[in-house]
Structure formats: C-alpha cells, structure tokens
Amino acid sequence: MRKIEDYITSIPDFPEPGIIFRDITTVIGSAEGLQLAVDEMAARMDEEEFDVIAGLESRGFLFGMPIAYKLRKPFIPIRKKGKLPRETVEASYTLEYGVATIEVHKDDVKPGDRVVLVDDLIATGGTLEAAARLLTQLGAKVVKIVCLMELAGLHGRDRIQDYTVESIVSYEGK
C-alpha cells in the first residue's frame, strides 16, 4: 500500500538553489493520493470533539473542504484580505518579505465553536498562528491544527505550541 509521501513530488532548487519544494499537485492530481490525504487527515480528527473545520486559502481549502464533507461538518474559509464580501475580522502576520493579512466573515464563527484548523503545510507557523488568533478573537476555540506536511527545520510548531498539532508527513529540512 502506498503512503502519502509516495505522492508528494520533491523538486530540488526551487524556487531558489538549496530549497527542496514539496509539490502537492501530484497528491491532488491522483485520485488515490487525494483520497489517502483526505482520509489520513480526517483520521487525525477521529477522537476530537469539534463543530467546524476552518481552512486557509488556498491549499487549506483543497483538503479542508473534502474533509468537512466526509465528516459532515461545516467549513469556514479563511481568506486573503479583500476576498470576502460580508463584514470581516482580520489578522496580520509578518512574512519574510513583508506583512500579509487574512480575514474571515465575522458571522461565520460563533462564540464557543470548537474548530479544527486545516492547511497543507506547517512552515514557519505564521499563517496558522494568525488564523488561530483570528478564530479565538471571535470566541471560538481551536482544538486542533491538522496539516498534510511539515517542514520541521523551520520550527513552525514553536509559534503554534499552544495548540494540538498533527502533520501527516514531516520533512527535516526547510
């Protein structure tokens, strides 16, 4: 039986020399790979009591939506600033090259909601930290963060250490 690692393509020296890019398009481009990723991520939620799944734009949508469907849970999109039409609440975070802002519809999150936050990757942890802060600001409780991959060498878990965090595949490097 194949493992999820078998579907992830590693591309050396992209986007710059010394970096190994972990490409998930080969996961979602395979029916078996996509099913395996969704099933393995959903299984990490089996023993968790929660109300809703929130996913980060855009790759968190790729996994969060089918997991929400499979588990019969609602899905909340967390998007880049300026993409949502109703009243929003936002959180900013620093990037290597500047600042980014994410937002969520204010009325999508109910006080007391127990949320599982889904994304494709834990890198530096900045985006996940901002998303968890945003959900908490609206009165929700982030009960778990589930990601397909983790770049352990970037120490992203350090920024989200207050949460239960699971990744399916962890790579030692950056």
N, CA and C of each residue as an Amber inpcrd file, in Angstrom:
protein
   522
   0.8510000  -1.1840000   0.0000000   0.0000000   0.0000000   0.0000000
   0.8970000   1.2480000   0.0000000   0.5480000   2.2130000  -0.8190000
   1.3440000   3.4340000  -0.9200000   1.0720000   4.3580000   0.2600000
   2.0890000   5.1540000   0.5870000   1.9720000   6.1550000   1.6370000
   1.8550000   7.5220000   0.9690000   1.4070000   8.5000000   1.7310000
   1.2200000   9.8410000   1.1800000   2.5320000  10.4060000   0.6390000
   3.6520000  10.0480000   1.2660000   4.9570000  10.5150000   0.7990000
   5.2160000  10.1100000  -0.6500000   4.6490000   8.9730000  -1.0480000
   4.8440000   8.4790000  -2.4140000   4.1890000   9.3860000  -3.4560000
   3.2340000  10.1920000  -3.0380000   2.5160000  11.0740000  -3.9570000
   3.0650000  12.4950000  -3.9750000   3.8880000  12.8550000  -2.9880000
   4.4710000  14.1980000  -2.9290000   5.7350000  14.2220000  -3.7810000
   5.8220000  15.1850000  -4.6810000   6.9970000  15.3080000  -5.5350000
   7.9510000  16.3380000  -4.9370000   9.2010000  15.9360000  -4.7850000
  10.2370000  16.8450000  -4.2760000  11.0150000  17.4210000  -5.4510000
  11.0480000  18.7470000  -5.5120000  11.7080000  19.4370000  -6.6220000
  12.8860000  20.2240000  -6.0580000  14.1090000  19.7670000  -6.3490000
  15.2800000  20.4650000  -5.8120000  15.5080000  21.8170000  -6.4820000
  16.0630000  22.7390000  -5.7010000  16.4700000  24.0580000  -6.1850000
  15.3200000  24.8920000  -6.7400000  14.1440000  24.7560000  -6.1220000
  13.0070000  25.5970000  -6.4870000  12.3810000  26.1420000  -5.2040000
  12.1360000  27.3890000  -5.0830000  12.2540000  28.4510000  -6.0870000
  13.6580000  29.0480000  -6.1880000  14.5680000  28.5420000  -5.3470000
  15.9440000  29.0390000  -5.4170000  16.8890000  27.9130000  -5.0360000
  18.1620000  28.0240000  -5.3690000  19.1220000  26.9620000  -5.0570000
  19.1360000  26.6330000  -3.5560000  19.2100000  25.3480000  -3.2730000
  19.2670000  24.8850000  -1.8890000  17.9270000  24.5660000  -1.2720000
  16.8340000  24.9710000  -1.9090000  15.4860000  24.7070000  -1.3980000
  14.9380000  23.4660000  -2.1010000  14.2780000  22.6020000  -1.3380000
  13.5540000  21.4700000  -1.9250000  12.0740000  21.7730000  -1.7890000
  11.4090000  22.0220000  -2.9110000   9.9800000  22.3360000  -2.9170000
   9.1970000  21.0270000  -2.8570000   8.2610000  20.9370000  -1.9440000
   7.4110000  19.7480000  -1.7970000   6.0850000  20.0340000  -2.4860000
   5.9010000  19.4410000  -3.6430000   4.7620000  19.7230000  -4.5140000
   3.5890000  18.8020000  -4.2080000   2.4500000  19.4000000  -3.8270000
   1.2520000  18.6050000  -3.5300000   0.3330000  18.4390000  -4.7300000
   0.6530000  19.0920000  -5.8530000  -0.2300000  18.9230000  -7.0150000
  -0.2270000  17.4770000  -7.4970000   0.8340000  16.7430000  -7.2010000
   0.8590000  15.3230000  -7.5600000   0.0300000  14.4830000  -6.5850000
  -0.2540000  15.0300000  -5.4180000  -1.1640000  14.3600000  -4.4720000
  -2.5950000  14.5390000  -4.9640000  -2.9880000  15.7940000  -5.2090000
  -4.3740000  16.0520000  -5.6010000  -4.6430000  15.6680000  -7.0560000
  -3.5870000  15.4670000  -7.8370000  -3.7310000  15.0460000  -9.2310000
  -3.8930000  13.5490000  -9.3860000  -3.9120000  12.8480000  -8.2770000
  -4.1120000  11.4030000  -8.2680000  -5.3290000  11.1040000  -7.4130000
  -6.2750000  10.3670000  -7.9520000  -7.4680000  10.0280000  -7.1710000
  -7.0800000   9.2920000  -5.8870000  -6.1370000   8.3670000  -6.0090000
  -5.7060000   7.6050000  -4.8360000  -4.9580000   8.4900000  -3.8430000
  -4.0980000   9.3700000  -4.3580000  -3.3440000  10.2660000  -3.4860000
  -4.2490000  11.2210000  -2.7300000  -5.2210000  11.8040000  -3.4340000
  -6.1620000  12.7190000  -2.7950000  -6.9870000  12.0020000  -1.7370000
  -7.4880000  10.8240000  -2.0890000  -8.2860000  10.0640000  -1.1200000
  -7.4490000   9.7070000   0.1040000  -6.2180000   9.2960000  -0.0980000
  -5.3430000   8.9450000   1.0120000  -5.0760000  10.1610000   1.8960000
  -4.7910000  11.3110000   1.2870000  -4.5260000  12.5290000   2.0590000
  -5.7470000  12.9210000   2.8930000  -6.9110000  12.9540000   2.2640000
  -8.1420000  13.3240000   2.9760000  -8.4390000  12.3240000   4.0900000
  -8.3190000  11.0390000   3.7950000  -8.6060000  10.0200000   4.8100000
  -7.6390000  10.0990000   5.9840000  -6.3510000  10.2860000   5.6970000
  -5.3630000  10.3420000   6.7820000  -5.5340000  11.6000000   7.6280000
  -5.8380000  12.7310000   6.9860000  -6.0470000  13.9630000   7.7460000
  -7.3250000  13.8630000   8.5760000  -8.3800000  13.3220000   7.9810000
  -9.6490000  13.1560000   8.7090000  -9.4740000  12.2110000   9.8960000
  -8.6600000  11.1830000   9.7380000  -8.4300000  10.2290000  10.8260000
  -7.7760000  10.9010000  12.0310000  -7.0230000  11.9770000  11.7940000
  -6.3860000  12.7110000  12.8930000  -7.4130000  13.4940000  13.7100000
  -8.6620000  13.5080000  13.2430000  -9.7300000  14.2240000  13.9400000
 -10.6970000  13.2650000  14.6280000 -10.4640000  11.9610000  14.4690000
 -11.3870000  10.9470000  14.9800000 -11.7420000  11.0930000  16.4500000
 -10.7680000  11.3650000  17.2580000 -11.0150000  11.4010000  18.6970000
 -11.2270000  12.8150000  19.2180000 -11.3920000  13.7610000  18.3130000
 -11.5600000  15.1650000  18.6940000 -13.0240000  15.5510000  18.6140000
 -13.5080000  16.2270000  19.6260000 -14.8670000  16.7610000  19.5860000
 -14.7920000  18.1810000  19.0270000 -15.4460000  18.4030000  17.8950000
 -15.3940000  19.7230000  17.2700000 -16.6510000  19.9870000  16.4640000
 -16.8640000  21.2830000  16.1620000 -18.0800000  21.7050000  15.4730000
 -17.8700000  22.0360000  14.0050000 -16.6890000  22.5400000  13.6780000
 -16.4720000  23.1070000  12.3460000 -15.0060000  22.9590000  11.9460000
 -14.7910000  22.9110000  10.6280000 -13.4370000  22.9080000  10.0720000
 -13.2050000  24.2500000   9.4050000 -12.0630000  24.8550000   9.6760000
 -11.6620000  26.0940000   9.0090000 -10.4170000  25.7890000   8.1850000
 -10.3720000  26.3360000   6.9760000  -9.2270000  26.0980000   6.1040000
  -8.6540000  27.3920000   5.5810000  -7.3410000  27.4120000   5.4250000
  -6.6310000  28.5970000   4.9550000  -6.5200000  28.6110000   3.4380000
  -6.7460000  29.8020000   2.8720000  -6.6140000  29.9910000   1.4260000
  -5.1740000  29.7460000   1.0200000  -4.9300000  29.0830000  -0.0020000
  -5.8990000  28.3840000  -0.8040000  -5.7750000  26.8810000  -0.6480000
  -4.5930000  26.4280000  -0.2940000  -4.4010000  24.9730000  -0.2380000
  -5.0950000  24.3300000   0.9560000  -5.3920000  25.0990000   1.9880000
  -6.1910000  24.5670000   3.0850000  -7.6100000  24.2490000   2.6420000
  -8.0660000  24.9460000   1.5880000  -9.3830000  24.6500000   1.0180000
  -9.3710000  23.2860000   0.3400000  -8.2550000  22.9640000  -0.3350000
  -8.1560000  21.7190000  -1.0980000  -8.3660000  20.4960000  -0.2140000
  -7.9190000  20.5900000   1.0310000  -8.0630000  19.4650000   1.9510000
  -9.2030000  19.6680000   2.9470000  -9.4090000  20.8850000   3.3950000
 -10.4430000  21.1570000   4.3820000 -11.8480000  20.8700000   3.8890000
 -12.1300000  21.2560000   2.6460000 -13.4840000  21.0320000   2.1140000
 -13.8450000  19.5500000   2.0090000 -13.0060000  18.7050000   1.3930000
 -13.4020000  17.2910000   1.3400000 -13.4310000  16.6200000   2.7140000
 -12.5960000  17.0790000   3.6340000 -12.6500000  16.5290000   4.9900000
 -13.9630000  16.9320000   5.6530000 -14.3540000  18.2010000   5.5030000
 -15.6290000  18.6610000   6.0630000 -16.7950000  17.8560000   5.4810000
 -16.7610000  17.6400000   4.1850000 -17.7970000  16.8460000   3.5270000
 -17.8270000  15.4250000   4.1010000 -16.6700000  14.8010000   4.1760000
 -16.5580000  13.4180000   4.6700000 -17.0810000  13.3020000   6.1040000
 -16.7470000  14.2960000   6.9370000 -17.1220000  14.2390000   8.3500000
 -18.4470000  14.9350000   8.6620000 -19.0970000  15.4540000   7.6200000
 -20.3880000  16.1340000   7.7620000 -20.3080000  17.3190000   8.7240000
 -19.2800000  18.1420000   8.4920000 -19.0630000  19.3450000   9.2960000
 -19.1170000  20.5600000   8.3810000 -19.5070000  21.7150000   8.9110000
 -19.4430000  22.9380000   8.1030000 -17.9840000  23.3470000   7.8930000
 -17.7850000  24.1660000   6.8730000 -16.4440000  24.6390000   6.5210000
 -16.4110000  26.1610000   6.5280000 -15.3980000  26.7200000   7.1580000
 -15.2030000  28.1700000   7.1900000 -13.9390000  28.5130000   6.4030000
 -14.0710000  29.3240000   5.3520000 -12.8700000  29.7470000   4.6200000
 -12.1860000  30.9290000   5.3070000 -10.8870000  30.8260000   5.4680000
 -10.0690000  31.9450000   5.9450000  -9.2850000  32.4080000   4.7220000
  -9.5500000  33.6600000   4.3100000  -9.0470000  34.1320000   3.0260000
  -8.0720000  35.2820000   3.1690000  -7.3980000  35.5500000   2.0730000
  -6.5470000  36.7280000   1.9980000  -7.4390000  37.9630000   2.0150000
  -6.9150000  39.0460000   2.5360000  -7.6850000  40.2830000   2.6920000
  -8.2960000  40.7360000   1.3600000  -9.5510000  41.1750000   1.4600000
 -10.2370000  41.7360000   0.3070000 -11.0050000  40.7470000  -0.5380000
 -11.0850000  39.5020000  -0.1360000 -11.7480000  38.4720000  -0.9470000
 -13.1440000  38.1030000  -0.4550000 -13.4950000  38.5250000   0.7420000
 -14.7910000  38.1430000   1.3100000 -15.7560000  39.3260000   1.2710000
 -17.0310000  39.1030000   0.8800000 -17.9580000  40.2090000   0.6440000
 -18.6940000  40.7500000   1.8730000 -18.8410000  39.9520000   2.9190000
 -19.5760000  40.4230000   4.0910000 -18.6090000  41.0080000   5.1240000
 -19.1540000  41.4380000   6.2550000 -18.3180000  42.0130000   7.3090000
 -17.2920000  40.9870000   7.7820000 -16.0420000  41.4280000   7.8700000
 -14.9580000  40.5230000   8.2260000 -14.1900000  41.0100000   9.4510000
 -13.4170000  40.1010000   9.9900000 -12.4360000  40.3940000  11.0300000
 -11.1150000  39.9110000  10.4580000 -10.0340000  40.6440000  10.7240000
  -8.7620000  40.3110000  10.1010000  -7.6460000  40.1620000  11.1190000
  -6.5970000  39.4830000  10.6730000  -5.3660000  39.3470000  11.4560000
  -4.2010000  39.4540000  10.4850000  -3.1870000  40.1920000  10.8890000
  -1.9880000  40.3440000  10.0670000  -0.8390000  39.5690000  10.6920000
   0.1050000  39.2030000   9.8580000   1.2890000  38.4730000  10.3180000
   2.4550000  38.8230000   9.4080000   3.6460000  38.6400000   9.9180000
   4.8280000  39.0090000   9.1410000   5.3010000  37.8500000   8.2820000
   5.7720000  38.2300000   7.1260000   6.3770000  37.3020000   6.1800000
   7.8540000  37.6430000   6.0640000   8.5650000  36.7990000   5.3790000
   9.9840000  37.0370000   5.1310000  10.2070000  38.3780000   4.4380000
   9.2380000  38.7540000   3.6100000   9.3960000  39.9420000   2.7620000
   8.3630000  41.0190000   3.0330000   7.6100000  40.9410000   4.1290000
   6.6020000  41.9670000   4.4010000   5.5430000  41.4930000   5.3690000
   4.3320000  41.9980000   5.1690000   3.1980000  41.6810000   6.0390000
   2.0510000  41.1700000   5.1730000   1.3260000  40.1850000   5.6760000
   0.1370000  39.6780000   4.9950000  -1.0330000  39.7470000   5.9630000
  -2.2320000  39.7800000   5.4110000  -3.4370000  39.8500000   6.2310000
  -4.4280000  38.7990000   5.7430000  -5.0140000  38.0990000   6.7020000
  -6.0800000  37.1410000   6.4030000  -7.3390000  37.6170000   7.1000000
  -8.4770000  37.1420000   6.6030000  -9.7360000  37.5350000   7.2230000
 -10.7650000  36.4220000   7.1000000 -11.8020000  36.5580000   7.9210000
 -12.9050000  35.6030000   7.9460000 -14.1900000  36.4070000   8.1060000
 -15.2800000  35.8960000   7.5510000 -16.5700000  36.5460000   7.7920000
 -16.8680000  36.5100000   9.2870000 -17.2190000  37.6460000   9.8190000
 -17.4640000  37.7770000  11.2510000 -18.5590000  36.8320000  11.7350000
 -19.6050000  36.6600000  10.9230000 -20.7270000  35.8290000  11.3640000
 -20.5550000  34.3370000  11.0490000 -19.4470000  33.9480000  10.4270000
 -19.1940000  32.5190000  10.1790000 -18.7430000  31.7950000  11.4400000
 -18.1480000  32.5330000  12.3680000 -17.6090000  31.9360000  13.5840000
 -18.5170000  32.3150000  14.7530000 -18.9870000  31.3080000  15.4460000
 -19.8720000  31.5270000  16.5980000 -19.0720000  31.3720000  17.8860000
 -19.3310000  32.2280000  18.8750000 -18.6600000  32.0580000  20.1630000
 -18.8950000  30.6390000  20.6850000 -17.8330000  30.0120000  21.1350000
 -17.9180000  28.6520000  21.6530000 -17.6780000  27.5740000  20.6110000
 -17.6310000  27.9300000  19.3240000 -17.3230000  26.9330000  18.2920000
 -16.0000000  26.2570000  18.6050000 -15.9760000  24.9610000  18.4540000
 -14.7390000  24.1780000  18.5740000 -14.2810000  23.8940000  17.1460000
 -13.0960000  24.4110000  16.8060000 -12.6380000  24.4340000  15.4160000
 -11.3830000  23.5890000  15.2240000 -11.3660000  22.8390000  14.1210000
 -10.1340000  22.2130000  13.6410000  -9.6710000  23.0500000  12.4660000
  -8.4480000  23.5070000  12.5330000  -7.8410000  24.3480000  11.5010000
  -7.0300000  23.4580000  10.5750000  -7.2640000  23.5860000   9.2540000
  -6.6250000  22.7180000   8.2650000  -5.8310000  23.5540000   7.2690000
  -4.6230000  23.0710000   6.9540000  -3.8130000  23.6600000   5.8880000
  -2.9610000  22.5550000   5.2870000  -2.2920000  22.8940000   4.1990000
  -1.4540000  21.8920000   3.5680000  -0.0940000  21.7670000   4.2340000
   0.3970000  22.8640000   4.8580000   1.7950000  22.9050000   5.2570000
   2.0260000  23.7140000   6.5290000   2.8360000  23.1730000   7.4130000
   3.3840000  23.9430000   8.5190000   4.8010000  24.3050000   8.0970000
   5.0460000  25.5820000   7.8820000   6.3930000  26.0560000   7.5520000
   6.8910000  26.8540000   8.7560000   6.8100000  28.1680000   8.7000000
   7.2450000  28.9920000   9.8360000   6.1650000  29.1080000  10.9010000
   4.9400000  28.7480000  10.5750000   3.8360000  28.7940000  11.5290000
   3.1110000  30.1210000  11.6080000   3.5710000  31.1310000  10.8780000
   2.9810000  32.4560000  10.9640000   1.5340000  32.5310000  10.5200000
   1.2100000  31.8980000   9.4060000  -0.1600000  31.9360000   8.8990000
  -1.0950000  31.1780000   9.8300000  -0.6740000  30.0160000  10.2760000
  -1.5010000  29.2340000  11.1930000  -1.6980000  29.9590000  12.5200000
  -0.6580000  30.5890000  13.0120000  -0.7640000  31.3530000  14.2510000
  -1.7750000  32.4930000  14.0980000  -1.7040000  33.2180000  12.9870000
  -2.6440000  34.3230000  12.7430000  -4.0740000  33.8040000  12.6140000
  -4.2560000  32.6750000  11.9330000  -5.5950000  32.1050000  11.7690000
  -6.1720000  31.6750000  13.1140000  -5.3650000  31.0380000  13.9300000
  -5.8350000  30.6120000  15.2520000  -6.1800000  31.8370000  16.1070000
  -5.3700000  32.8670000  16.0330000  -5.6310000  34.1050000  16.7800000
  -6.9430000  34.7410000  16.3140000  -7.1770000  34.7360000  15.0100000
  -8.3890000  35.3040000  14.4340000  -9.6310000  34.5510000  14.9180000
  -9.5890000  33.2380000  14.8890000 -10.7210000  32.4290000  15.3380000
 -10.9790000  32.6270000  16.8320000  -9.9130000  32.6920000  17.6040000
 -10.0270000  32.8980000  19.0480000 -10.6120000  34.2660000  19.3550000
 -10.2030000  35.2660000  18.5900000 -10.7180000  36.6370000  18.7610000
 -12.2410000  36.6720000  18.6030000 -12.7750000  35.7830000  17.7790000
 -14.2190000  35.7290000  17.5510000 -14.9370000  34.8090000  18.5440000
 -14.1950000  34.2760000  19.5040000 -14.8140000  33.4660000  20.5440000
 -14.7680000  31.9720000  20.3260000 -14.1220000  31.5340000  19.2620000
 -14.0020000  30.0980000  19.0030000 -12.8160000  29.5320000  19.7800000
 -12.7740000  28.2200000  19.8510000 -11.6380000  27.5250000  20.4640000
 -11.0410000  26.6140000  19.4030000  -9.7800000  26.8300000  19.0840000
  -9.0780000  25.9590000  18.1360000  -8.6410000  24.7250000  18.9190000
  -9.2650000  23.5940000  18.6060000  -8.9950000  22.3750000  19.3560000
  -7.8840000  21.5450000  18.7240000  -7.6070000  21.8020000  17.4350000
  -6.5490000  21.0500000  16.7680000  -6.1830000  21.7420000  15.4650000
  -4.9240000  21.5820000  15.0770000  -4.4410000  22.0270000  13.7720000
  -3.9340000  20.7790000  13.0610000  -4.4350000  20.5460000  11.8330000
  -4.0380000  19.3750000  11.0580000  -3.5250000  19.8310000   9.6980000
  -2.3130000  19.4010000   9.3710000  -1.7000000  19.7480000   8.0860000
  -1.1800000  18.4950000   7.3920000  -1.1220000  18.5490000   6.0880000
  -0.6070000  17.4120000   5.3320000   0.8920000  17.2610000   5.5480000
   1.6360000  18.3710000   5.4740000   3.0950000  18.3180000   5.5610000
   3.6200000  19.3040000   6.5870000   4.8520000  19.0370000   7.0160000
   5.5390000  19.9440000   7.9310000   7.0040000  20.0190000   7.5250000
   7.5240000  21.2290000   7.4740000   8.9530000  21.4410000   7.2660000
   9.5560000  21.6970000   8.6470000   9.9600000  20.6330000   9.3140000
  10.3740000  20.7110000  10.7170000  11.5650000  21.6440000  10.9220000
  12.4170000  21.7750000   9.9360000  13.5920000  22.6300000  10.0550000
  13.2770000  24.1070000  10.1770000  12.0370000  24.5020000   9.8830000
  11.6400000  25.9060000  10.0180000  11.0140000  26.2030000  11.3880000
  10.8220000  25.1630000  12.1960000  10.3520000  25.2980000  13.5830000
   9.0020000  26.0080000  13.7020000   8.1000000  25.7540000  12.7610000
   6.7690000  26.3600000  12.7980000   5.9510000  25.9670000  14.0090000
   6.1960000  24.7780000  14.5340000   5.4580000  24.3310000  15.7290000
   5.7100000  25.2410000  16.9230000   6.8620000  25.8770000  16.9470000
   7.1670000  26.7760000  18.0660000   6.1400000  27.9030000  18.1710000
   5.6590000  28.3890000  17.0350000   4.7000000  29.5060000  17.0220000
   3.2790000  29.0670000  17.3460000   3.0100000  27.7770000  17.2000000
   1.6570000  27.2660000  17.4370000   1.6620000  26.2110000  18.5460000
   2.6050000  26.3460000  19.4520000   2.7850000  25.3480000  20.5000000
   1.6370000  25.2840000  21.5050000   0.7730000  26.2930000  21.5280000
  -0.3730000  26.2780000  22.4410000  -1.5140000  25.4040000  21.9310000
  -1.3460000  24.8090000  20.7580000  -2.3970000  24.0120000  20.1360000
  -1.9150000  22.5830000  19.9250000  -2.8600000  21.6650000  19.8420000
  -2.5430000  20.3030000  19.4420000  -2.3470000  20.3310000  17.9330000
  -1.1890000  19.8890000  17.4730000  -0.8240000  19.9870000  16.0640000
  -0.4540000  18.6050000  15.5430000  -0.9890000  18.2750000  14.3680000
  -0.6450000  16.9970000  13.7190000  -0.3280000  17.2620000  12.2620000
   0.6950000  16.5850000  11.7780000   1.0020000  16.5920000  10.3580000
   1.1510000  15.1480000   9.9020000   0.8020000  14.8880000   8.6620000
   0.8840000  13.5340000   8.1350000   2.3170000  13.1840000   7.7780000
   3.0120000  14.1210000   7.1400000   4.3880000  13.9040000   6.7080000
   5.2390000  15.0430000   7.2460000   6.3970000  14.6920000   7.8000000
   7.3160000  15.7250000   8.2840000   8.6580000  15.5620000   7.5840000
   9.1540000  16.6790000   7.0610000  10.4720000  16.7050000   6.4360000
  11.4170000  17.4610000   7.3560000  12.6110000  16.9330000   7.5650000
  13.5640000  17.5290000   8.4960000  14.0570000  18.9000000   8.0340000
  14.2320000  19.0810000   6.7600000  14.8180000  20.3170000   6.2520000
  13.8410000  21.4680000   6.1880000  14.2140000  22.4400000   5.3750000
  13.4200000  23.6520000   5.2010000  12.6980000  23.5910000   3.8820000
